Structure formats: structure tokens, C-alpha cells
């Protein structure tokens, strides 16, 4: 069985015993900073190893509970798989407990348990009252059915029990996606003497290996994972769900900050405009108004922006899921499905939270039509999102498809394995229906060309594609032509493309005059008049002469000797046969003149045509038969 990695979080009101419980479970004091020791509160995220066996590894994050440190709390809890909500038996549910519950709900944390701490400070009867208080607060939340465990970190009561509940719960839980591209939102940056810059965070998805080239986004800085540590121990690789510290080369501490994201791929989207689905808290103290400033917490990033509604101008109370948009002052890295929290900058309070529908938001009109489009985006299946992206762009490489659909690479590739999607030129995807539409368009254009230019072999491919390049990428048009040729719909000769069923021909209204022209040339044999005289005598209009001459030449009905003279095709062939039969392997000009009874005016152009067609080869004053 593949080993699985999980991170759990401790959440709850200040001084309810989260750090003490973490220490009792792990024997690690997660309050590391001098200020934390002095003030006896958690300011930064603390982490420690909880449990490891052959099946799973579990880490703990102790997140701050004080209102001023809500930012760190959100950054920590955003990457966890299970939360332990700590409620002190001597105080019960407090304001930060409620806010943390809201945050956990908006971040989509579904697994959790309740730890009633400091039980040695109260009697059993009071504990029952606290339980009832908690149950009332948890009604309608994801923690409604969560198990309760009574603990006291100082005496050790319930510590083994809660540890066993955590292990059992996580052993029944699926691990995060380890197959997608690596992503680690950075929550701590520091310098280790002699080692350089180190970043720390929870691996959201994917894996990272020592020596791997990575990028810091949204800054776009390239770095290398010089060394990886998990729980202060070197590791060759880190997996989704693990708390990880990575020593980075080619960068300084000053170049980085909490909120940056370490990734292995270009597939993630950097954006300032995000389409979202939002829910607001039930007891909003202040109205949320159109284009109001908001503070977005997503991953470990904290960014200012404005909320934009398309079907209302304010929210007075909890109103179900609202489809809207966030327009940010700074770029963030995100993907579809990412969870976030919205807070009011002043007065500070949690407004709500939700998830990213589309990281590539555009400017939309106010009204129901926009809401309908956002609704389609929201419910769109992977297949529908792939199709929509390809209809819009016509053709996309995998990396761009990942960005536009906000789908994991593995899921995307799985859905692309479908006859409706076509991989071509070794790097791009398109839709079969688009290829069909292009092929039909090309067919109609070539057919129209044939009707107007029936004597021409076909349309110049470059000209054909140029007329369509405003609507389709050139690479896709090239593929559609080649695909049509392979299917026998089109054909190609040199640079010309034509319908496979097409046979060049003289327009019906000029066919009789063309026949007369050819009969006259044939009648004159080898002693022809100027070619232009035949066209004139046949009554061929000047504007048709060039095309008709080219057609007759392509069809071998005439063989030009030079710009002035041409022979009827049959006459030319007969002359070649006669000359070949009456000469040896080589011959001179005078010999040919006698055999064909031609003056020098015709003889020299005739022999040069034989050379040009590869029938003979001139060697000094003689001609040698080649074929």
C-alpha cells in the first residue's frame, strides 16, 4: 500500500489549550518565538510530528487563536486534512471559536473532532453543560456529527484516546492528490546559517524531489530544491499532505514572502480577476456593498481587492451561494476549486468565503446573462470545461488547457482520451467538431474555386489558409488539410490543393473553340504558327489565354517549345518517336533536321525542350538519349 501523508490543525479561541494539547500529543513545544513565550500566545504557525507507521504519517499545525493573528490561522488551516477544534471546559464557546468554525466551513474542511480541554478545572456536571453549548453551536455545521474527546494536557487525561481517534479517522480518509503538479503555498521564510534560504509550508498537491527545478509564483523566479526536510529530518522527496521545509538555491530571504507559492509547473494561473462562488456568515454585522474593499485570504496569501456583484448591489444577510467576482490589487496563483476567506479590512471581521470557479475572470456586464454564464462555469463538468476552452481558443497545448480549465493534469489527460478531442502536431489539442467544421469550410472554398477556375489544378494552399487564419490557428488549418488528404477528401500537387473528385476541364462554353484550336495545331504538324495566332483564330478572349494555355500544357495537350511556339501533344510525341527510331544512342542537330525536315527556327527549341523534359542530354555538339 502506498504511504499516505496528512496534516491536522488545532483551532480554537485564544488560551483554550491548543499549544498545550499539541505538546502533550507530540512532545514538541510549538511556541518557538521569544514573544510567544513571553505573552503565552501563538503568533506564528507551530508544527510537530504526531504519528507515523508504514501506512500514514501525521503532522500537526497549531494555529494562532487570537483575533489579531487570524491571518496566520487562515494560512495554516487552509492546508489541513482534519481539524481538532479545542474548547476549554471552563469557558466554553467563545467569539474566536465561532469565527474559526465559519472559516473551517468556508475552507471546506469536512473532517474534525472536538477536544474539550482543561477538564481538570471543572466538575463533570459543568462539562455536560459545555458539551450542550458546543452542540448548539455546531448544529448545521460539518462538525455536527464530530466525536467529542475530553482531555487535560497537564495531567495527560484523554491524550491517548484523542490520538487514537485522529489516527483511525485519517486511516479511513483519502490522501491529497500526489499525482498533480507540485504546489506549496509558503507560510514561513527564514535563513539557516551556512545553508541559505528556507521556505516552509504544507504541500497542497503533487510531490517534490531534491534537486528539482521549481518556480516561485507569482514572481516567476526560478529556484532549485537544494535540500528537503520533513520534521527536521532530511528527505529525498516530499508528498502532498506533508509539512515540509525546502532549502532553495539562487534566491535570498528578501526575495520571498508569506503568500508566495512554490510550484513545479507553468500550468498554474497567475491572476488578478477571479470568478467565485461566495457564502457570507449568518450574523453579518455590517452590510456587504457592491465594489466594497475586501481582504482575500487564499492559500497563505493575503491580498486586497474589491468584490463585484452582477445581480445585486448589497448583501444584508446570509443568502445562499452568490456568484460574483473578486478584482484584486495584486496577482495571486490559484486554480479552480481553491477555497478562500473574505474579510472586511475595517472594521475587521470575516465576511464569508467560498471557492474559485474560474481563475481567468473577465469583465462582464451587470445582469442575469452574466449570472447564467457563471452558473454554467460553476456546474461545468471537466469535459464541458475542456470543450468550452477549445471552442474559445480553437487549439491549445496541454499547459494552457490546464490553466484555462483549472483541472489537474491527470484528470485533464484522462478526459482528453476521447474521440471528441484530437491531439495533433505533437503538442496541441483541438475538437473533432472544429476539424469537421474547418474541413467543410475548406471543401466549400475549394469547390467555389474550381467553379471559377475549372482549368486550374487547384487553389494555392498558402492563399487558401491565409483567408482562414483570422478565425483559426495556422497549425490547425494545416492539420485539417492534411487530415482531409489522408481521408481522400482533398488532394495536393506541389503547392496546389484540390478536391479529390475534381478533374480540371475547359469551361463548357469554351470547349468547342478549344477543340478547334487543338485541331488546327495538329493539322499544322511540326511547322506551327505562333501560339498566340491559334488562340486568336479560335476566338479565345485575352483574359482566358493564360489559364487555358496553362491547362493545355498541364494536361499534355500541347508542349511549349518556347514563349512563341508550341506543338500539339500528339505531334510532339510522334516526333520524339520518329527521331528515336532513326538515330542511335546519340545524334547531332543536322541529323535531327534531316529526319524531321525542320528548319533551325523549330529545331533548336524542339531539342532544348527534349533536354528540359529529361528525354535527352546535350554533350558538346551531340544529344544523348536519356529515357
XYZ file of C-alpha atoms in Angstrom:
627
model
C 0.000 0.000 0.000
C 1.251 3.494 -0.879
C 2.080 5.536 2.198
C -0.197 8.490 2.857
C 0.630 11.842 4.413
C -1.714 14.064 6.427
C -1.584 17.363 8.282
C -4.052 18.160 11.051
C -4.727 21.534 12.615
C -5.514 22.755 16.090
C -8.066 25.575 16.036
C -9.990 27.473 18.683
C -10.143 30.548 20.887
C -7.020 32.068 22.421
C -5.755 30.337 25.570
C -8.056 27.325 25.206
C -5.069 24.992 25.247
C -4.245 24.274 21.585
C -0.475 24.548 22.035
C -0.531 22.543 25.285
C -2.561 19.806 23.585
C -0.123 19.762 20.656
C 2.778 19.399 23.112
C 1.012 16.613 25.003
C 0.383 14.737 21.741
C 3.810 15.265 20.183
C 6.229 16.222 22.964
C 7.079 19.325 20.902
C 6.560 22.886 22.131
C 5.339 24.733 19.016
C 5.675 28.176 20.617
C 9.173 28.905 19.336
C 9.359 32.695 19.318
C 10.549 34.635 22.351
C 7.465 36.860 22.090
C 5.225 33.804 22.104
C 6.903 32.513 25.272
C 6.589 35.862 26.995
C 2.960 36.505 26.037
C 1.905 32.840 26.216
C 0.042 33.054 22.918
C 0.781 31.622 19.462
C 1.694 34.247 16.886
C 3.218 32.121 14.137
C 2.235 28.661 12.926
C 3.688 25.900 15.034
C 4.114 22.371 13.706
C 5.200 18.981 15.002
C 5.177 15.293 14.038
C 2.282 13.401 15.617
C 2.405 9.835 14.356
C 4.000 7.623 11.711
C 3.769 3.972 10.725
C 4.044 2.032 7.458
C 0.668 3.352 6.271
C 0.494 7.009 7.280
C 2.445 9.977 8.575
C 0.624 12.704 10.513
C 1.832 16.234 11.275
C 0.178 18.853 13.481
C -0.171 22.601 12.886
C -1.011 24.711 15.906
C -2.659 27.826 14.513
C -2.990 31.089 16.454
C -6.338 31.808 18.059
C -6.059 35.489 18.877
C -8.136 37.802 16.675
C -5.051 39.769 15.607
C -3.456 36.619 14.225
C -6.408 35.454 12.121
C -4.250 35.773 9.009
C -1.837 33.120 10.238
C -4.752 30.972 11.344
C -6.262 31.014 7.845
C -2.870 30.287 6.261
C -2.414 27.277 8.496
C -5.847 25.739 8.348
C -6.122 26.105 4.558
C -3.806 23.155 4.044
C -5.079 20.670 6.603
C -6.902 17.353 6.266
C -8.538 17.241 9.701
C -9.127 19.887 12.364
C -9.241 19.500 16.116
C -11.497 22.208 17.492
C -10.253 22.930 21.006
C -12.801 24.335 23.500
C -11.802 24.970 27.103
C -14.134 23.323 29.617
C -14.001 26.356 31.917
C -15.011 28.864 29.216
C -16.981 27.057 26.527
C -17.620 28.502 23.070
C -16.056 31.955 22.627
C -16.040 34.550 19.778
C -12.890 33.156 18.116
C -14.344 29.643 18.336
C -17.318 30.793 16.274
C -15.136 32.639 13.777
C -12.883 29.625 13.394
C -15.942 27.461 12.761
C -17.019 29.833 9.981
C -13.550 29.791 8.478
C -13.355 25.994 8.586
C -16.758 25.782 6.877
C -15.761 28.187 4.108
C -12.435 26.403 3.571
C -14.298 23.133 3.056
C -12.684 21.282 5.971
C -15.020 18.331 6.447
C -13.158 16.109 8.900
C -12.831 17.066 12.503
C -13.244 16.279 16.162
C -13.932 18.299 19.285
C -11.419 18.381 22.111
C -12.865 19.706 25.377
C -9.687 20.799 27.147
C -8.739 21.696 30.723
C -11.276 19.236 32.132
C -9.466 19.088 35.459
C -10.533 22.674 36.150
C -14.285 21.885 36.252
C -16.604 19.175 37.529
C -18.405 16.622 35.331
C -21.725 18.443 35.524
C -20.161 21.596 34.090
C -18.543 19.569 31.311
C -22.009 18.372 30.262
C -23.168 21.986 30.057
C -20.155 22.837 27.898
C -20.988 19.878 25.631
C -24.553 21.134 25.175
C -23.223 24.612 24.430
C -20.854 23.222 21.785
C -23.520 21.003 20.218
C -25.809 24.001 19.858
C -23.056 25.970 18.102
C -22.182 23.055 15.831
C -25.735 22.405 14.631
C -25.827 22.766 10.858
C -22.028 22.711 10.502
C -19.716 19.981 9.198
C -18.770 19.304 12.843
C -22.329 18.454 13.866
C -21.525 14.726 13.977
C -17.878 15.105 15.043
C -16.772 12.983 18.020
C -16.036 14.578 21.412
C -12.924 13.754 23.409
C -12.273 15.045 26.940
C -8.643 15.945 27.530
C -6.366 17.595 30.042
C -2.911 18.320 28.676
C -1.258 18.770 32.078
C -2.459 15.501 33.630
C -2.456 13.572 30.323
C -6.112 12.569 30.574
C -7.643 11.633 27.213
C -4.395 12.262 25.275
C -4.010 8.671 24.115
C -7.707 8.476 23.277
C -7.685 11.602 21.083
C -4.517 10.413 19.366
C -6.171 7.093 18.515
C -9.292 8.847 17.176
C -7.127 11.037 14.920
C -5.178 8.043 13.579
C -8.324 5.974 12.995
C -10.095 8.845 11.206
C -7.177 9.576 8.881
C -6.571 5.927 8.046
C -10.083 5.903 6.601
C -9.500 9.137 4.646
C -8.198 9.596 1.099
C -4.866 11.368 0.732
C -4.464 14.604 -1.187
C -3.646 14.409 -4.886
C 0.003 13.381 -5.175
C -0.195 12.986 -8.959
C -0.809 16.612 -9.938
C 1.796 19.334 -10.321
C 3.608 20.200 -7.092
C 2.237 23.205 -5.176
C 3.342 24.526 -1.797
C 1.941 27.852 -0.526
C 4.713 29.354 1.571
C 3.807 30.284 5.145
C 7.315 30.791 6.560
C 10.597 32.100 5.119
C 13.847 32.107 7.070
C 17.615 31.770 6.714
C 19.730 28.943 8.106
C 23.369 29.853 8.676
C 25.575 28.106 6.159
C 22.552 26.764 4.240
C 20.789 29.796 2.849
C 17.086 30.464 2.296
C 14.487 28.002 3.573
C 10.733 28.045 2.965
C 8.167 26.052 4.859
C 4.578 25.079 4.177
C 2.125 22.247 3.649
C 2.339 20.507 0.275
C -1.116 21.094 -1.223
C -0.658 18.626 -4.055
C 1.960 16.754 -6.040
C 5.450 15.777 -4.960
C 8.840 17.463 -4.916
C 12.294 15.879 -5.152
C 15.685 17.037 -4.014
C 17.477 18.846 -6.857
C 14.236 19.627 -8.713
C 13.939 22.964 -10.535
C 10.953 24.931 -9.219
C 9.372 28.352 -9.588
C 8.301 30.955 -7.069
C 4.971 32.366 -8.170
C 3.552 34.868 -8.870
C 7.042 36.396 -9.029
C 8.215 33.893 -11.671
C 11.620 33.304 -10.015
C 13.393 30.034 -10.833
C 14.946 28.132 -7.929
C 16.239 24.664 -7.114
C 15.270 22.451 -4.185
C 18.740 22.055 -2.689
C 17.544 20.079 0.320
C 14.207 18.850 1.682
C 13.329 18.275 5.314
C 10.259 16.719 6.892
C 10.112 17.139 10.688
C 13.743 18.323 10.824
C 14.962 15.179 9.065
C 16.438 15.149 5.532
C 14.131 13.568 2.972
C 14.755 12.854 -0.732
C 11.133 13.624 -1.546
C 8.087 15.373 -0.031
C 4.488 14.399 -0.720
C 1.060 16.044 -0.761
C -0.158 16.498 2.802
C 3.283 16.803 4.392
C 4.631 19.766 6.336
C 7.865 20.445 4.504
C 10.887 22.728 4.723
C 12.813 23.246 1.496
C 16.254 24.822 1.234
C 16.263 26.848 -2.007
C 19.220 27.912 -4.132
C 19.515 31.056 -6.273
C 17.333 33.196 -4.013
C 17.524 35.297 -0.847
C 15.115 35.600 2.055
C 14.369 39.180 0.956
C 13.094 37.919 -2.404
C 10.339 35.868 -0.743
C 7.347 36.398 1.495
C 4.495 34.501 3.014
C 1.833 34.093 0.322
C 4.261 33.202 -2.462
C 3.745 29.744 -3.920
C 6.415 27.203 -4.801
C 5.400 25.166 -7.873
C 6.885 22.670 -10.301
C 4.819 23.653 -13.295
C 3.829 26.590 -15.507
C 0.282 25.228 -15.549
C -0.958 27.227 -12.592
C -2.653 30.529 -13.337
C -1.478 33.892 -12.060
C -4.396 36.295 -11.988
C -5.937 39.454 -10.536
C -9.528 38.766 -11.623
C -11.255 35.691 -10.216
C -14.806 34.376 -10.717
C -16.013 32.922 -7.418
C -18.912 31.367 -5.545
C -19.279 33.050 -2.131
C -21.268 32.421 1.032
C -21.409 35.036 3.757
C -21.555 34.487 7.513
C -25.014 34.270 9.048
C -24.580 37.131 11.517
C -23.091 39.880 9.360
C -22.559 42.964 11.490
C -22.126 45.303 8.524
C -23.667 45.254 5.068
C -21.504 43.991 2.176
C -21.822 46.507 -0.653
C -21.037 46.478 -4.368
C -17.296 47.023 -5.080
C -16.538 47.196 -1.391
C -12.880 46.726 -0.410
C -12.160 43.196 0.825
C -9.158 41.283 2.072
C -8.783 37.916 0.358
C -7.076 35.046 2.163
C -6.254 32.213 -0.229
C -3.629 29.595 0.488
C -1.128 31.591 2.503
C -1.649 34.815 0.523
C -3.420 37.916 1.801
C -4.423 40.369 -0.937
C -6.583 43.484 -1.028
C -9.259 43.858 -3.677
C -12.910 44.576 -4.328
C -15.959 42.344 -4.574
C -18.083 42.803 -7.704
C -21.691 41.591 -7.884
C -23.652 41.068 -11.100
C -27.174 40.566 -9.740
C -27.276 42.816 -6.648
C -25.672 45.851 -5.089
C -25.506 44.699 -1.470
C -25.866 41.732 0.873
C -27.813 42.264 4.061
C -27.936 38.708 5.316
C -26.877 35.153 4.506
C -28.316 34.471 1.081
C -27.046 31.088 -0.114
C -24.231 30.869 -2.644
C -23.574 34.109 -4.527
C -21.820 34.094 -7.906
C -19.595 37.136 -8.184
C -16.064 38.287 -8.912
C -13.008 39.422 -6.979
C -10.824 42.099 -8.572
C -7.506 42.158 -6.778
C -4.750 44.713 -6.359
C -2.002 42.076 -6.616
C -1.573 38.886 -8.568
C -2.216 35.541 -6.931
C -1.665 31.970 -8.048
C -4.801 29.857 -7.910
C -6.854 27.195 -9.682
C -10.473 26.137 -9.927
C -11.761 24.675 -6.697
C -9.368 26.543 -4.395
C -11.030 27.685 -1.169
C -10.697 31.167 0.286
C -11.832 33.508 3.068
C -13.030 37.107 2.683
C -12.542 39.608 5.487
C -13.509 43.236 5.833
C -10.388 45.415 6.237
C -12.136 47.896 8.531
C -13.800 47.195 10.855
C -12.070 43.821 10.742
C -14.421 40.855 10.513
C -14.870 37.699 8.498
C -17.423 38.365 5.757
C -17.554 34.922 4.239
C -15.722 32.552 1.958
C -16.102 30.240 -0.957
C -14.310 28.642 -3.871
C -12.775 29.645 -7.189
C -14.979 28.938 -10.204
C -12.611 30.363 -12.817
C -9.241 31.969 -12.128
C -9.335 33.665 -15.541
C -12.192 36.065 -14.917
C -13.069 38.749 -17.465
C -15.102 41.934 -17.259
C -18.807 41.163 -17.512
C -21.991 43.176 -17.769
C -24.277 43.531 -14.791
C -27.342 41.316 -15.222
C -28.848 37.854 -15.354
C -26.974 36.844 -18.503
C -23.663 37.045 -16.645
C -25.093 35.063 -13.715
C -26.288 32.387 -16.154
C -22.798 32.180 -17.684
C -21.182 31.942 -14.252
C -23.693 29.245 -13.315
C -22.624 27.238 -16.360
C -18.987 27.656 -15.362
C -19.782 26.617 -11.828
C -21.518 23.356 -12.666
C -19.472 22.551 -15.756
C -18.077 19.032 -15.900
C -14.398 18.549 -16.832
C -15.472 17.630 -20.346
C -17.636 20.743 -20.673
C -14.811 22.948 -19.416
C -12.328 21.418 -21.872
C -14.807 21.840 -24.708
C -15.542 25.460 -23.770
C -11.826 26.301 -23.619
C -11.160 24.739 -27.032
C -14.177 26.373 -28.640
C -12.877 29.729 -27.460
C -9.189 29.232 -28.344
C -9.675 26.654 -31.168
C -6.400 24.940 -30.298
C -4.328 24.723 -27.094
C -1.265 22.924 -25.780
C -1.686 20.890 -22.596
C -0.111 23.522 -20.333
C -2.558 26.191 -21.493
C -5.512 23.793 -21.236
C -4.610 23.127 -17.604
C -4.628 26.862 -16.951
C -7.892 27.565 -18.766
C -9.857 24.639 -17.337
C -8.294 24.756 -13.855
C -8.214 20.948 -13.958
C -5.461 18.775 -12.538
C -3.176 17.405 -15.231
C -4.066 13.771 -14.518
C -7.814 14.472 -14.677
C -7.389 16.554 -17.823
C -5.391 13.872 -19.639
C -7.952 11.266 -18.616
C -10.805 13.269 -20.168
C -8.802 14.162 -23.267
C -8.625 10.453 -24.072
C -11.868 10.761 -26.003
C -12.623 10.789 -29.759
C -14.192 14.231 -29.334
C -10.741 15.671 -28.611
C -7.862 15.491 -31.097
C -4.152 15.726 -30.339
C -2.183 16.972 -33.337
C 1.240 18.228 -34.424
C 2.709 16.591 -31.340
C 1.768 19.378 -28.955
C -1.781 20.730 -29.282
C -5.367 19.671 -28.651
C -8.477 20.651 -30.535
C -12.046 19.456 -31.017
C -13.077 16.936 -33.649
C -16.113 19.090 -34.366
C -13.807 22.040 -35.126
C -11.768 19.911 -37.524
C -15.008 18.827 -39.207
C -16.145 22.456 -39.476
C -12.792 23.560 -40.912
C -12.813 20.685 -43.384
C -16.298 21.658 -44.568
C -15.209 25.273 -44.926
C -12.111 24.264 -46.908
C -14.238 21.964 -49.084
C -16.659 24.804 -49.900
C -13.822 27.235 -50.647
C -12.028 24.797 -52.965
C -15.276 23.857 -54.696
C -16.035 27.535 -55.292
C -12.518 27.984 -56.664
C -12.998 25.036 -59.031
C -16.237 26.546 -60.336
C -14.497 29.846 -61.064
C -11.196 28.341 -62.263
C -12.074 24.977 -63.732
C -8.877 24.804 -65.802
C -6.558 25.239 -62.798
C -5.266 22.239 -60.895
C -6.348 23.716 -57.580
C -6.017 26.600 -55.186
C -2.654 27.667 -53.805
C -2.512 26.227 -50.292
C -0.904 29.330 -48.776
C -3.618 31.563 -50.234
C -6.346 29.209 -49.031
C -5.061 29.166 -45.445
C -4.410 32.906 -45.378
C -8.102 33.593 -45.923
C -8.977 31.482 -42.857
C -6.221 32.451 -40.413
C -8.246 35.179 -38.749
C -10.598 32.504 -37.425
C -8.299 29.520 -36.882
C -4.628 28.973 -35.962
C -2.441 28.171 -38.962
C -1.256 24.913 -37.377
C -4.861 23.736 -37.048
C -5.647 24.647 -40.668
C -2.543 22.779 -41.846
C -3.658 19.741 -39.879
C -7.206 19.905 -41.281
C -5.850 19.953 -44.854
C -3.520 17.007 -44.227
C -6.294 15.146 -42.430
C -8.611 15.729 -45.402
C -5.916 14.440 -47.772
C -5.391 11.296 -45.679
C -9.152 10.669 -45.789
C -9.261 11.124 -49.568
C -11.396 14.277 -49.446
C -8.653 16.558 -50.787
C -5.594 16.027 -52.911
C -2.411 18.004 -53.386
C 0.000 18.555 -56.259
C 3.014 20.686 -55.449
C 1.634 23.787 -53.731
C -1.918 23.332 -55.024
C -4.821 21.742 -53.135
C -7.915 20.432 -54.909
C -10.907 18.206 -54.322
C -10.039 14.552 -54.813
C -13.056 14.194 -57.127
C -12.121 17.183 -59.276
C -10.797 16.854 -62.828
C -9.582 20.096 -64.458
C -11.528 20.956 -67.574
C -12.227 23.740 -70.051
C -15.421 25.678 -69.283
C -18.291 24.262 -71.266
C -18.909 27.487 -73.204
C -15.283 27.492 -74.467
C -14.761 23.780 -75.013
C -15.719 23.761 -78.700
C -13.370 26.647 -79.534
C -10.555 24.906 -77.649
C -11.126 21.749 -79.670
C -10.884 23.813 -82.858
C -7.615 25.354 -81.638
C -6.112 21.902 -80.986
C -7.298 20.568 -84.354
C -5.585 23.470 -86.141
C -2.321 22.883 -84.256
C -2.467 19.161 -85.003
C -3.136 19.848 -88.696
C -0.044 22.081 -88.918
C 2.179 19.296 -87.588
C 5.740 20.356 -86.771
C 5.587 23.608 -88.739
C 3.288 25.544 -86.466
C 2.336 29.211 -86.399
C 2.800 31.488 -83.407
C 0.782 30.135 -80.480
C -1.000 33.464 -79.963
C -2.324 33.202 -83.529
C -4.084 29.920 -82.754
C -5.811 31.462 -79.711
C -6.813 34.493 -81.734
C -8.121 32.441 -84.619
C -10.164 30.271 -82.224
C -11.761 33.371 -80.722
C -10.374 32.796 -77.203
C -10.691 36.027 -75.141
C -7.465 37.605 -73.954
C -8.392 37.127 -70.277
C -8.652 33.334 -70.771
C -5.448 32.830 -72.745
C -3.049 32.445 -69.810
C -5.243 29.958 -67.886
C -6.142 27.961 -70.995
C -2.512 27.738 -72.111
C -1.505 26.524 -68.627
C -4.338 23.981 -68.624
C -3.456 22.597 -72.071
C 0.186 22.337 -71.013
C -0.644 20.643 -67.658
C -2.844 18.126 -69.468
C -0.048 17.480 -72.053
C -2.417 18.538 -74.830
C 0.229 20.982 -76.011
C 4.002 21.087 -75.459
C 5.501 24.599 -75.495
C 8.829 24.893 -77.272
C 9.461 28.446 -76.091
C 7.404 31.600 -75.473
C 6.259 31.748 -79.093
C 5.769 28.197 -80.357
C 4.089 25.026 -79.107
C 3.296 21.628 -80.628
C 0.154 19.596 -80.290
C 0.840 16.900 -77.676
C 0.370 14.004 -80.079
C 2.538 15.622 -82.763
C 5.328 16.175 -80.230
C 5.212 12.532 -79.092
C 5.214 11.277 -82.683
C 8.241 13.470 -83.495
C 10.170 12.142 -80.495
C 9.347 8.565 -81.506
C 10.416 9.108 -85.093
C 13.709 10.724 -84.110
C 14.481 7.976 -81.578
C 13.756 5.175 -84.066
C 16.050 6.644 -86.731
C 19.052 7.502 -84.577
C 21.444 5.579 -82.407
C 22.249 6.330 -78.784
C 23.261 9.834 -79.811
C 22.711 12.281 -82.655
C 23.687 15.715 -83.985
C 21.465 18.695 -84.833
C 21.923 18.264 -88.579
C 20.877 14.634 -88.357
C 17.697 15.583 -86.489
C 16.914 18.341 -89.024
C 17.067 15.855 -91.887
C 14.895 13.263 -90.141
C 12.166 15.700 -89.069
C 12.545 18.087 -92.035
C 12.676 21.138 -89.749
C 14.346 24.500 -90.092
C 16.630 25.796 -87.369
C 13.742 28.064 -86.160
C 11.878 24.973 -84.899
C 14.728 22.526 -84.463
C 16.677 24.311 -81.709
C 13.607 24.992 -79.460
C 12.457 21.376 -80.033
C 15.806 19.897 -78.958
C 16.021 22.240 -75.952
C 12.564 21.048 -74.905
C 13.797 17.442 -75.116
C 16.665 18.420 -72.797
C 14.307 20.247 -70.418
C 11.986 17.247 -70.201
C 14.928 14.929 -69.493
C 14.450 12.939 -72.691
C 17.889 13.876 -73.997
C 21.083 15.298 -72.642
C 23.362 17.639 -74.558
C 27.027 16.619 -74.655
C 29.086 19.150 -76.640
C 27.542 19.179 -80.153
C 25.557 15.991 -79.701
C 22.413 14.820 -77.904
C 22.308 11.528 -75.953
C 19.026 9.749 -75.296
C 18.300 9.552 -71.583
C 14.892 7.996 -71.451
